Coordinates of C-alpha atoms in Angstrom, one line a residue:
X11 CA -0.2 -0.1 0.1
X12 CA 3.1 2.8 1.1
X13 CA 4.1 1.6 -2.8
X14 CA 1.1 2.4 -4.3
X15 CA 0.7 6.0 -3.0
X16 CA 4.4 6.6 -3.1
X17 CA 3.8 6.7 -7.0
X18 CA 0.1 7.2 -6.8
X19 CA 1.3 10.5 -5.6
X20 CA 3.6 11.2 -7.8
X21 CA 1.6 11.0 -10.5
X22 CA -0.9 13.6 -8.8
X23 CA 1.9 16.1 -8.2
X24 CA 3.2 15.5 -11.8
X25 CA -0.5 15.8 -13.0
X26 CA -0.9 18.9 -11.2
X27 CA 2.5 20.9 -11.9
X28 CA 2.2 20.2 -16.0
X29 CA 0.4 23.5 -17.1
X30 CA 1.6 26.5 -14.6
X31 CA 4.8 24.5 -15.0
X32 CA 5.2 23.8 -19.2
X33 CA 2.9 28.0 -19.2
X34 CA 6.6 29.7 -17.4
X35 CA 8.6 27.4 -19.5
X36 CA 6.7 28.9 -22.2
X37 CA 7.0 32.3 -21.6
X38 CA 11.0 32.2 -20.5
X39 CA 11.7 30.2 -24.1
X40 CA 9.8 32.9 -26.1
X41 CA 9.4 36.3 -24.5
X42 CA 11.1 39.0 -26.1
X43 CA 12.4 41.1 -22.9
X44 CA 16.2 40.0 -20.9
X45 CA 16.8 40.6 -17.7
X46 CA 19.4 42.2 -16.0
X47 CA 21.5 39.6 -15.5
X48 CA 20.7 37.8 -19.3
X49 CA 21.9 41.4 -20.9
X50 CA 24.9 41.5 -18.9
X51 CA 25.8 37.9 -19.6
X52 CA 25.5 38.6 -23.4
X53 CA 27.3 42.2 -23.4
X54 CA 29.9 39.5 -21.5
X55 CA 30.3 37.1 -24.3
X56 CA 29.5 39.9 -27.1
X57 CA 25.7 38.5 -28.6
X58 CA 23.2 40.8 -30.2
X59 CA 19.6 38.9 -28.5
X60 CA 17.8 40.2 -31.3
X61 CA 19.3 38.2 -34.0
X62 CA 18.1 34.6 -35.0
X63 CA 19.8 31.9 -35.9
X64 CA 19.5 29.3 -39.4
X65 CA 19.6 25.8 -38.1
X66 CA 23.8 25.4 -39.3
X67 CA 24.3 28.9 -36.7
X68 CA 22.2 27.2 -34.0
X69 CA 24.5 23.7 -33.9
X70 CA 28.2 25.6 -34.4
X71 CA 27.4 27.1 -31.5
X72 CA 26.1 24.4 -29.8
X73 CA 29.0 22.7 -30.3
X74 CA 31.7 25.4 -29.9
X75 CA 29.8 25.6 -26.3
X76 CA 30.1 22.6 -25.3
X77 CA 33.7 22.0 -27.0
X78 CA 35.1 24.8 -24.9
X79 CA 33.9 23.4 -21.6
X80 CA 35.2 19.6 -22.4
X81 CA 38.7 21.2 -22.6
X82 CA 38.0 23.6 -19.7
X83 CA 36.8 21.3 -17.6
X84 CA 39.1 18.5 -18.7
X85 CA 42.3 21.1 -17.4
X86 CA 40.1 21.6 -14.5
X87 CA 40.2 18.6 -13.1
X88 CA 43.2 17.9 -14.2
X89 CA 45.3 20.6 -11.9
X90 CA 43.0 20.9 -9.4
X91 CA 45.7 20.3 -6.9
X92 CA 47.1 23.8 -7.1
X93 CA 43.6 25.4 -7.0
X94 CA 42.5 26.7 -3.8
X95 CA 39.5 24.6 -2.2
X96 CA 41.6 20.9 -3.5
X97 CA 41.5 19.3 -0.1
X98 CA 44.7 17.7 -1.0
X99 CA 43.5 16.3 -3.6
X100 CA 46.2 14.8 -6.5
X101 CA 45.2 15.8 -9.9
X102 CA 43.0 13.1 -11.4
X103 CA 44.9 11.0 -14.5
X104 CA 44.3 11.5 -18.1
X105 CA 42.3 9.2 -19.0
X106 CA 40.0 10.3 -16.2
X107 CA 39.9 13.7 -16.7
X108 CA 39.0 12.8 -20.4
X109 CA 36.1 10.7 -19.0
X110 CA 34.6 13.2 -17.1
X111 CA 35.2 16.1 -19.0
X112 CA 33.1 14.5 -21.5
X113 CA 30.7 12.6 -19.3
X114 CA 29.1 15.9 -17.9
X115 CA 28.9 18.1 -20.3
X116 CA 27.3 16.2 -22.9
X117 CA 24.7 16.0 -19.5
X118 CA 25.4 12.0 -18.8
X119 CA 27.1 12.1 -15.2
X120 CA 29.0 9.4 -15.4
X121 CA 31.6 8.9 -13.0
X122 CA 34.5 5.9 -12.5
X123 CA 36.0 7.6 -9.1
X124 CA 34.3 8.1 -6.2
X125 CA 32.9 11.5 -5.7
X126 CA 34.4 12.4 -1.8
X127 CA 37.8 11.0 -2.0
X128 CA 39.4 12.5 -6.2
X129 CA 37.3 15.4 -6.2
X130 CA 37.9 18.5 -4.1
X131 CA 35.2 21.3 -3.5
X132 CA 36.1 24.2 -5.9
X133 CA 36.5 21.6 -8.7
X134 CA 33.1 20.6 -7.7
X135 CA 31.0 23.4 -7.5
X136 CA 33.0 25.7 -10.1
X137 CA 33.2 22.6 -12.7
X138 CA 30.9 19.8 -12.2
X139 CA 27.9 22.0 -10.9
X140 CA 28.1 24.5 -13.8
X141 CA 27.5 21.7 -15.9
X142 CA 25.1 20.6 -14.3
X143 CA 22.9 23.8 -15.2
X144 CA 24.5 24.1 -18.2
X145 CA 24.2 20.5 -20.2
X146 CA 20.6 20.9 -19.1
X147 CA 20.1 24.1 -20.2
X148 CA 21.5 22.9 -23.6
X149 CA 19.7 20.1 -24.3
X150 CA 16.1 22.3 -23.4
X151 CA 17.3 25.0 -25.5
X152 CA 17.4 22.0 -28.6
X153 CA 14.0 20.7 -27.9
X154 CA 13.0 24.3 -28.2
X155 CA 14.8 24.9 -31.4
X156 CA 13.1 21.6 -33.2
X157 CA 9.8 23.0 -32.0
X158 CA 10.3 26.2 -33.4
X159 CA 10.9 24.5 -36.3
X160 CA 7.9 23.0 -36.4
X161 CA 5.9 26.4 -35.6
X162 CA 7.7 28.1 -38.2
X163 CA 6.0 29.3 -41.5
X164 CA 9.3 29.4 -43.7
X165 CA 11.3 31.6 -42.0
X166 CA 13.7 29.1 -41.5
X167 CA 15.6 30.7 -37.9
X168 CA 15.4 28.6 -34.3
X169 CA 16.3 31.4 -32.6
X170 CA 19.1 32.6 -30.8
X171 CA 21.1 29.8 -29.0
X172 CA 22.7 32.3 -26.5
X173 CA 19.1 33.4 -25.6
X174 CA 18.2 29.8 -24.9
X175 CA 20.9 28.7 -22.8
X176 CA 21.1 32.0 -21.0
X177 CA 17.5 32.1 -20.0
X178 CA 16.6 28.3 -18.8
X179 CA 19.9 28.7 -17.1
X180 CA 19.3 32.1 -15.0
X181 CA 15.0 31.6 -14.8
X182 CA 14.4 27.9 -14.5
X183 CA 17.0 26.1 -13.8
X184 CA 18.6 28.2 -11.0
X185 CA 15.3 29.6 -8.7
X186 CA 14.3 25.8 -8.7
X187 CA 17.8 24.5 -7.4
X188 CA 18.4 27.2 -4.9
X189 CA 14.4 26.5 -3.4
X190 CA 15.2 22.3 -3.6
X191 CA 18.1 23.5 -1.8
X192 CA 16.4 25.1 1.3
X193 CA 13.7 22.0 1.1
X194 CA 17.3 19.1 1.1
X195 CA 19.0 20.4 3.9
X196 CA 15.4 21.0 6.0
X197 CA 14.9 16.8 4.8
X198 CA 19.1 16.4 6.7
X199 CA 21.0 16.8 2.7
X200 CA 25.3 17.7 4.2
X201 CA 25.5 21.9 2.7
X202 CA 28.5 22.9 4.0
X203 CA 32.3 23.9 2.9
X204 CA 33.9 22.8 5.6
X205 CA 36.0 20.3 3.7
X206 CA 37.1 19.0 6.8
X207 CA 36.4 15.9 9.5
X208 CA 34.9 15.1 12.5
X209 CA 36.7 13.0 15.0
X210 CA 35.0 11.0 17.1
X211 CA 35.8 8.6 19.6
X212 CA 32.7 6.3 20.0
X213 CA 35.1 3.4 18.5
X214 CA 38.2 4.4 19.9
X215 CA 39.4 5.6 16.8
X216 CA 39.3 8.3 14.1
X217 CA 36.6 8.5 12.0
X218 CA 36.1 11.0 9.6
X219 CA 32.8 12.6 7.8
X220 CA 33.4 14.4 4.8
X221 CA 31.0 16.7 3.7
X222 CA 30.6 19.6 0.8
X223 CA 28.1 21.3 -0.9
X224 CA 26.1 18.3 -1.2
X225 CA 22.4 19.6 -1.3
X226 CA 23.0 22.4 -3.9
X227 CA 24.6 19.4 -5.9
X228 CA 21.9 17.1 -6.0
X229 CA 19.4 20.2 -5.8
X230 CA 20.9 20.4 -9.8
X231 CA 21.5 17.0 -10.3
X232 CA 17.8 15.8 -10.0
X233 CA 16.7 19.0 -12.1
X234 CA 18.5 18.7 -14.7
X235 CA 18.3 14.9 -15.1
X236 CA 22.0 14.7 -14.2
X237 CA 23.4 11.5 -12.6
X238 CA 26.8 12.2 -10.8
X239 CA 27.0 12.1 -6.5
X240 CA 28.8 13.6 -4.0
X241 CA 29.1 10.1 -2.5
X242 CA 29.5 6.8 -4.4
X243 CA 26.7 5.6 -2.5
X244 CA 24.7 8.6 -4.8
X245 CA 21.3 8.5 -4.2
X246 CA 20.9 5.3 -0.8
X247 CA 23.8 7.8 1.0
X248 CA 21.7 9.2 4.0
X249 CA 23.5 12.2 4.0
X250 CA 22.0 12.6 0.2
X251 CA 18.9 11.0 0.7
X252 CA 17.8 10.8 3.9
X253 CA 14.1 9.7 4.1
X254 CA 11.2 8.8 2.2
X255 CA 9.9 11.9 1.4
X256 CA 13.5 12.8 0.3
X257 CA 13.7 10.0 -1.8
X258 CA 10.3 11.4 -3.3
X259 CA 11.1 14.7 -3.8
X260 CA 14.3 13.6 -5.6
X261 CA 12.1 11.5 -8.2
X262 CA 9.7 14.4 -8.7
X263 CA 12.2 16.4 -10.1
X264 CA 13.9 14.6 -12.3
X265 CA 10.8 14.2 -13.7
X266 CA 9.5 17.5 -13.4
X267 CA 11.1 19.1 -17.0
X268 CA 10.8 16.4 -18.9
X269 CA 6.8 15.9 -18.2
X270 CA 6.0 19.4 -18.5
X271 CA 7.9 20.2 -22.1
X272 CA 5.2 18.7 -23.9
X273 CA 3.0 21.4 -22.6
X274 CA 5.3 24.1 -24.3
X275 CA 5.2 21.6 -27.5
X276 CA 1.9 22.3 -27.3
X277 CA 2.3 26.1 -26.3
X278 CA 4.7 27.0 -29.4
X279 CA 3.0 25.4 -32.0
X280 CA -0.7 26.5 -31.2
X281 CA -2.4 23.2 -30.3
X282 CA -2.3 22.5 -26.8
X283 CA -4.2 18.7 -27.9
X284 CA -0.6 17.4 -29.9
X285 CA 1.5 18.6 -26.0
X286 CA -1.4 16.1 -24.5
X287 CA -0.7 13.2 -26.6
X288 CA 3.1 13.5 -26.3
X289 CA 2.6 13.7 -22.3
X290 CA 0.6 10.4 -22.6
X291 CA 3.1 8.4 -24.7
X292 CA 5.7 9.9 -22.2
X293 CA 3.2 8.5 -19.5
X294 CA 1.9 5.3 -20.8
X295 CA 5.5 4.2 -21.7
X296 CA 6.5 5.5 -18.1
X297 CA 3.8 3.6 -16.2
X298 CA 4.2 0.9 -18.2
X299 CA 8.1 0.5 -17.3
X300 CA 7.5 1.1 -13.3
X301 CA 4.8 -1.6 -12.9
X302 CA 7.3 -4.5 -14.8
X303 CA 10.2 -3.2 -12.5
X304 CA 8.6 -3.3 -9.5
X305 CA 6.4 -6.1 -10.5
X306 CA 9.5 -7.7 -11.3
X307 CA 11.4 -7.3 -8.1
X308 CA 8.8 -8.1 -5.8
X309 CA 8.2 -11.2 -7.4
X310 CA 12.1 -11.9 -6.7
X311 CA 12.8 -14.5 -9.0
X312 CA 15.1 -16.3 -8.8
X313 CA 16.5 -19.3 -5.6
X314 CA 17.6 -16.6 -2.5
X315 CA 15.0 -14.3 -3.0
X316 CA 11.9 -16.5 -3.6
X317 CA 13.6 -18.9 -0.3
X318 CA 13.4 -15.1 1.5
X319 CA 10.1 -14.1 0.4
X320 CA 11.7 -10.6 -1.3
X321 CA 14.7 -8.9 -3.5
X322 CA 16.2 -6.9 -0.5
X323 CA 20.0 -8.0 -2.2
X324 CA 20.8 -4.0 -3.0
X325 CA 17.6 -2.0 -2.0
X326 CA 18.0 0.2 0.8
X327 CA 15.7 -0.4 4.2
X328 CA 14.9 2.7 4.3
X329 CA 13.1 2.4 1.0
X330 CA 12.0 -1.1 0.6
X331 CA 11.0 -2.6 -2.7
X332 CA 8.4 -0.4 -4.7
X333 CA 10.5 2.8 -4.0
X334 CA 13.0 2.1 -4.8
X335 CA 12.0 0.2 -8.3
X336 CA 10.3 3.0 -9.3
X337 CA 13.7 5.5 -8.7
X338 CA 15.6 2.6 -10.9
X339 CA 13.1 3.3 -13.3
X340 CA 12.7 6.6 -13.1
X341 CA 15.9 7.4 -12.7
X342 CA 16.0 5.6 -17.0
X343 CA 13.2 6.5 -18.1
X344 CA 14.8 9.9 -17.7
X345 CA 18.7 10.5 -18.2
X346 CA 19.3 10.6 -15.1
X347 CA 21.2 8.2 -14.1
X348 CA 20.9 8.7 -10.2
X349 CA 20.5 5.9 -8.2
X350 CA 19.2 4.4 -4.3
X351 CA 19.4 0.6 -5.4
X352 CA 22.1 -1.2 -6.8
X353 CA 21.3 -2.6 -10.3
X354 CA 23.3 -5.0 -10.7
X355 CA 21.5 -7.4 -7.6
X356 CA 18.3 -7.3 -9.1
X357 CA 16.8 -10.2 -10.5
X358 CA 17.1 -10.8 -13.8
X359 CA 13.8 -9.1 -15.0
X360 CA 14.2 -6.4 -13.3
X361 CA 17.7 -5.7 -14.6
X362 CA 16.7 -5.5 -17.6
X363 CA 14.2 -3.0 -17.6
X364 CA 16.1 0.0 -17.1
X365 CA 18.3 -1.4 -20.0
X366 CA 15.3 -1.1 -22.0
X367 CA 14.2 1.8 -20.2
X368 CA 17.3 3.5 -21.9
X369 CA 17.2 1.7 -25.2
X370 CA 13.7 2.9 -25.3
X371 CA 16.3 6.6 -26.1
X372 CA 15.1 7.9 -23.0
X373 CA 11.9 9.2 -24.3
X374 CA 9.1 8.7 -21.5
X375 CA 9.7 11.5 -20.2
X376 CA 13.7 11.5 -20.8
X377 CA 16.1 14.0 -20.1
X378 CA 15.6 17.7 -20.1
X379 CA 14.2 18.6 -23.5
X380 CA 16.3 15.4 -25.0
X381 CA 13.6 13.1 -23.9
X382 CA 11.0 15.6 -25.9
X383 CA 13.2 16.1 -29.3
X384 CA 13.4 11.9 -28.9
X385 CA 9.8 11.5 -28.9
X386 CA 9.2 14.2 -31.9
X387 CA 11.7 12.4 -33.7
X388 CA 9.9 8.5 -33.2
X389 CA 6.6 10.7 -33.8
X390 CA 7.7 11.6 -37.7
X391 CA 8.5 7.9 -38.1
X392 CA 4.8 7.0 -36.5
X393 CA 3.1 9.1 -39.5
X394 CA 5.2 8.5 -42.2
X395 CA 4.7 4.7 -41.4
X396 CA 1.4 5.4 -42.0
X397 CA 1.5 7.6 -45.1
X398 CA 3.0 4.5 -46.1
X399 CA -0.8 2.2 -45.0
X400 CA -2.9 4.6 -46.8
X401 CA -0.7 6.0 -49.3
X402 CA -0.4 9.3 -48.6
X403 CA 2.2 12.0 -47.8
X404 CA 2.9 12.0 -44.7
X405 CA 2.7 15.4 -43.2
X406 CA 2.8 16.9 -39.1
X407 CA 1.6 19.8 -37.9
X408 CA 1.5 20.9 -41.0
X409 CA 4.9 20.0 -42.8
X410 CA 5.2 17.5 -44.6
X411 CA 7.8 14.7 -43.8
X412 CA 9.5 13.9 -47.3
X413 CA 12.5 11.8 -47.9
X414 CA 15.1 15.1 -46.4
X415 CA 13.1 14.7 -42.7
X416 CA 13.2 11.0 -42.9
X417 CA 16.5 9.7 -43.9
X418 CA 17.2 12.3 -40.9
X419 CA 14.8 11.0 -38.3
X420 CA 16.3 7.3 -39.5
X421 CA 19.6 8.5 -38.7
X422 CA 19.0 10.0 -35.3
X423 CA 17.3 6.5 -34.7
X424 CA 20.1 4.5 -35.4
X425 CA 22.9 6.4 -33.7
X426 CA 22.5 5.1 -30.4
X427 CA 21.6 1.4 -31.3
X428 CA 24.8 1.6 -33.5
X429 CA 26.8 2.8 -30.5
X430 CA 25.5 1.1 -28.2
X431 CA 25.7 -3.3 -29.9
X432 CA 29.5 -1.8 -31.3
X433 CA 30.9 -0.3 -28.1
X434 CA 29.4 -4.2 -26.2
X435 CA 30.9 -6.3 -28.9
X436 CA 34.4 -4.4 -29.1
X437 CA 34.2 -5.2 -25.6
X438 CA 34.1 -8.3 -25.9
X439 CA 36.4 -8.1 -29.0
X440 CA 39.2 -6.7 -27.3
X441 CA 38.9 -9.0 -23.4
X442 CA 38.1 -6.2 -21.8
X443 CA 34.9 -8.0 -20.5
X444 CA 37.6 -9.6 -18.2
X445 CA 37.1 -6.7 -16.1
X446 CA 32.7 -7.7 -15.3
X447 CA 32.3 -8.7 -11.5
X448 CA 29.8 -11.9 -13.4
X449 CA 30.7 -14.7 -16.5
X450 CA 27.6 -15.8 -18.5
X451 CA 24.4 -13.5 -19.2
X452 CA 25.0 -12.0 -16.3
X453 CA 28.5 -10.7 -17.6
X454 CA 27.3 -9.6 -20.9
X455 CA 24.1 -7.5 -19.1
X456 CA 26.6 -5.2 -17.1
X457 CA 28.8 -4.8 -19.8
X458 CA 25.8 -3.7 -22.9
X459 CA 24.5 -2.1 -19.7
X460 CA 27.6 -0.3 -19.6
X461 CA 27.3 0.8 -23.4
X462 CA 23.7 1.2 -22.9
X463 CA 24.3 4.1 -20.3
X464 CA 26.7 6.1 -22.0
X465 CA 25.2 6.0 -25.6
X466 CA 21.9 7.1 -24.1
X467 CA 23.9 9.9 -21.6
X468 CA 22.4 8.4 -18.8
X469 CA 25.5 8.0 -16.5
X470 CA 23.8 4.6 -14.5
X471 CA 25.7 1.5 -13.9
X472 CA 25.1 -2.1 -13.6
X473 CA 28.1 -1.3 -11.3
X474 CA 29.7 -4.6 -11.0
X475 CA 31.8 -4.2 -14.2
X476 CA 35.4 -2.1 -13.2
X477 CA 35.7 0.5 -15.8
X478 CA 38.0 2.6 -14.2
X479 CA 40.6 1.2 -17.2
X480 CA 41.9 3.4 -19.9
X481 CA 40.5 1.6 -22.3
X482 CA 37.3 1.8 -20.4
X483 CA 37.6 5.1 -19.7
X484 CA 38.1 6.3 -23.6
X485 CA 35.6 4.0 -24.8
X486 CA 32.8 4.8 -23.1
X487 CA 33.5 8.5 -22.9
X488 CA 34.2 8.2 -27.4
X489 CA 29.9 6.9 -26.1
X490 CA 29.3 9.5 -24.7
X491 CA 30.6 11.9 -27.3
X492 CA 29.0 10.8 -29.9
X493 CA 25.8 9.6 -28.4
X494 CA 24.8 13.2 -27.4
X495 CA 26.3 14.9 -30.3
X496 CA 25.7 13.4 -33.3
X497 CA 21.7 13.3 -32.7
X498 CA 21.8 17.1 -31.6
X499 CA 23.1 17.7 -35.1
X500 CA 20.7 15.5 -36.9
X501 CA 17.9 17.1 -34.6
X502 CA 18.7 20.3 -36.1
X503 CA 19.2 19.7 -39.2
X504 CA 15.7 18.5 -39.1
X505 CA 14.4 21.7 -37.3
X506 CA 16.3 23.6 -40.4
X507 CA 13.9 22.0 -42.8
X508 CA 11.2 22.3 -41.2
X509 CA 11.6 25.5 -40.5
X510 CA 12.4 26.6 -44.5
X511 CA 9.0 25.0 -44.6
X512 CA 5.6 26.8 -45.4
X513 CA 1.8 25.3 -43.1
X514 CA 0.4 22.5 -45.8
X515 CA -3.0 22.7 -44.7
X516 CA -4.8 19.6 -43.2
X517 CA -7.4 18.0 -45.1
X518 CA -9.5 14.9 -45.1
X519 CA -6.5 12.6 -45.9
X520 CA -4.3 13.9 -42.5
X521 CA -3.8 11.8 -39.6
X522 CA -5.3 13.9 -36.8
X523 CA -2.1 13.5 -34.8
X524 CA -3.8 14.3 -31.3
X525 CA -6.0 11.8 -30.9
X526 CA -5.6 7.7 -28.8
X527 CA -5.0 6.4 -32.5
X528 CA -2.3 8.3 -32.6
X529 CA -1.2 8.4 -29.0
X530 CA -0.9 3.8 -29.7
X531 CA 0.6 4.2 -33.2
X532 CA 3.7 6.0 -31.7
X533 CA 3.8 3.9 -28.5
X534 CA 3.7 0.5 -31.0
X535 CA 6.4 2.0 -32.9
X536 CA 8.3 3.1 -30.5
X537 CA 8.5 -0.4 -28.6
X538 CA 8.5 -2.3 -32.0
X539 CA 11.8 -0.5 -33.2
X540 CA 13.2 -1.2 -29.4
X541 CA 12.9 -5.3 -29.9
X542 CA 13.7 -5.6 -33.4
X543 CA 17.0 -3.5 -32.5
X544 CA 17.5 -4.9 -28.7
X545 CA 16.1 -8.2 -28.9
X546 CA 18.7 -10.3 -29.7
X547 CA 21.1 -8.6 -27.2
X548 CA 18.7 -9.0 -24.7
X549 CA 18.0 -12.4 -25.0
X550 CA 21.5 -13.5 -24.7
X551 CA 21.7 -11.6 -21.2
X552 CA 19.2 -10.9 -19.2
X553 CA 16.3 -12.9 -20.1
X554 CA 18.9 -15.9 -20.5
X555 CA 19.7 -14.8 -17.0
X556 CA 15.8 -15.3 -16.1
X557 CA 15.0 -18.3 -18.2
X558 CA 17.2 -20.2 -16.8

């Protein structure tokens, strides 16, 4: 019953904020006035906020900003021993620095190290936490640019990346993070800059309790669907997630922006019902995933779980199975990657569900921005398939979906599966799968999960695999980099193609894209495409383990 109450109240809270928060974000990205802080930023970087950008300029701005961010963060981590508040930590080696810089800039926040024993306060605050904000803002900006492509009537302009980035950071992410930080502190999450130690004599020996700016980092990592954590135990650590109600707030935060963005989509294209259709697709997939994940874990398939009546291995007793499994589903349905339980210890089929969530493309609701533009790509593929069925040129929101649009949409969908499957195959071909804790199907699952998480910019891990090696840090870094920016370039190219089109009037043959039929079609296309792509790999890993 507690599990049911936990999930139902989450759903009700997300329904309650859908319109007001979605409308607020709509006003942020479409408003004409800039506040004092924003004008100061524009002057500092030399940007004219009134300038509109084509898709090529918008894409180059995204790539240039991200490239500078990677270089800056890499240098920051490598030189941390020479910086203030380093806490005496050594500089991070080159392959972990590369992996970390790429990870945080791509909104993945995969960590091949323990934050509390590796990174000083200045690197955590001015390096990693800054990317928690701006990498999330980049994803939202790209989603907004795609929406402008649908809403445009032939101008070809997609807005201004620098304006979008600044406004989203200043007006959306920063204010909510400040508020939620206070809530987390009330709940018991640590927020200090001591970096020192409290010495106790309870056992007759010195015990070190490390503190840091955890509350604010926890707030932005969840709001921006980032998975990086100060403590190695992540959101299972009592300093990072002390109670069941802070656990509820964490899940609510990581779902807040992705589930509200369809409202922005509906408002910007002038049809709120289109936003309702998209959020309905997200909700159907999310509810099904949460139900299956919780069900598999409560069933406790396996000799030991069945003997004791539950699968508590790797779970926090504070949260129990339903709350832990809900967190696991939510964090992989989005691109968060934070965890409050050990996914590697889940039952075979329960552990399969987080992988499947990421293999869906994290579109239910997905990451901040990336979930929406990923689902809109699937909507385009759906109307193309439906158009083939009735022999008509497919249209979506008044824009014809021709050969160019389908090539871009298909390429987008193929990028991540290619990275996942090629990366997994390369690990086995080079013998680097030997760092997995297990052999057989579960060992395959550990490798498959790592590349699925990295390529989808999620950041969670089965964690039974040792990835802090030059090969793994390099390979996963490449997967994160390509998995983030190749899709972004394809999305912006598609947005540019749509923005140059004039609106096509609806006719009797136009497929209604706001009705339950279309919602069901998009859900079906999503599931079928993922099944066709990943079922063989899943059959060799978690399905084989579960059936045995």
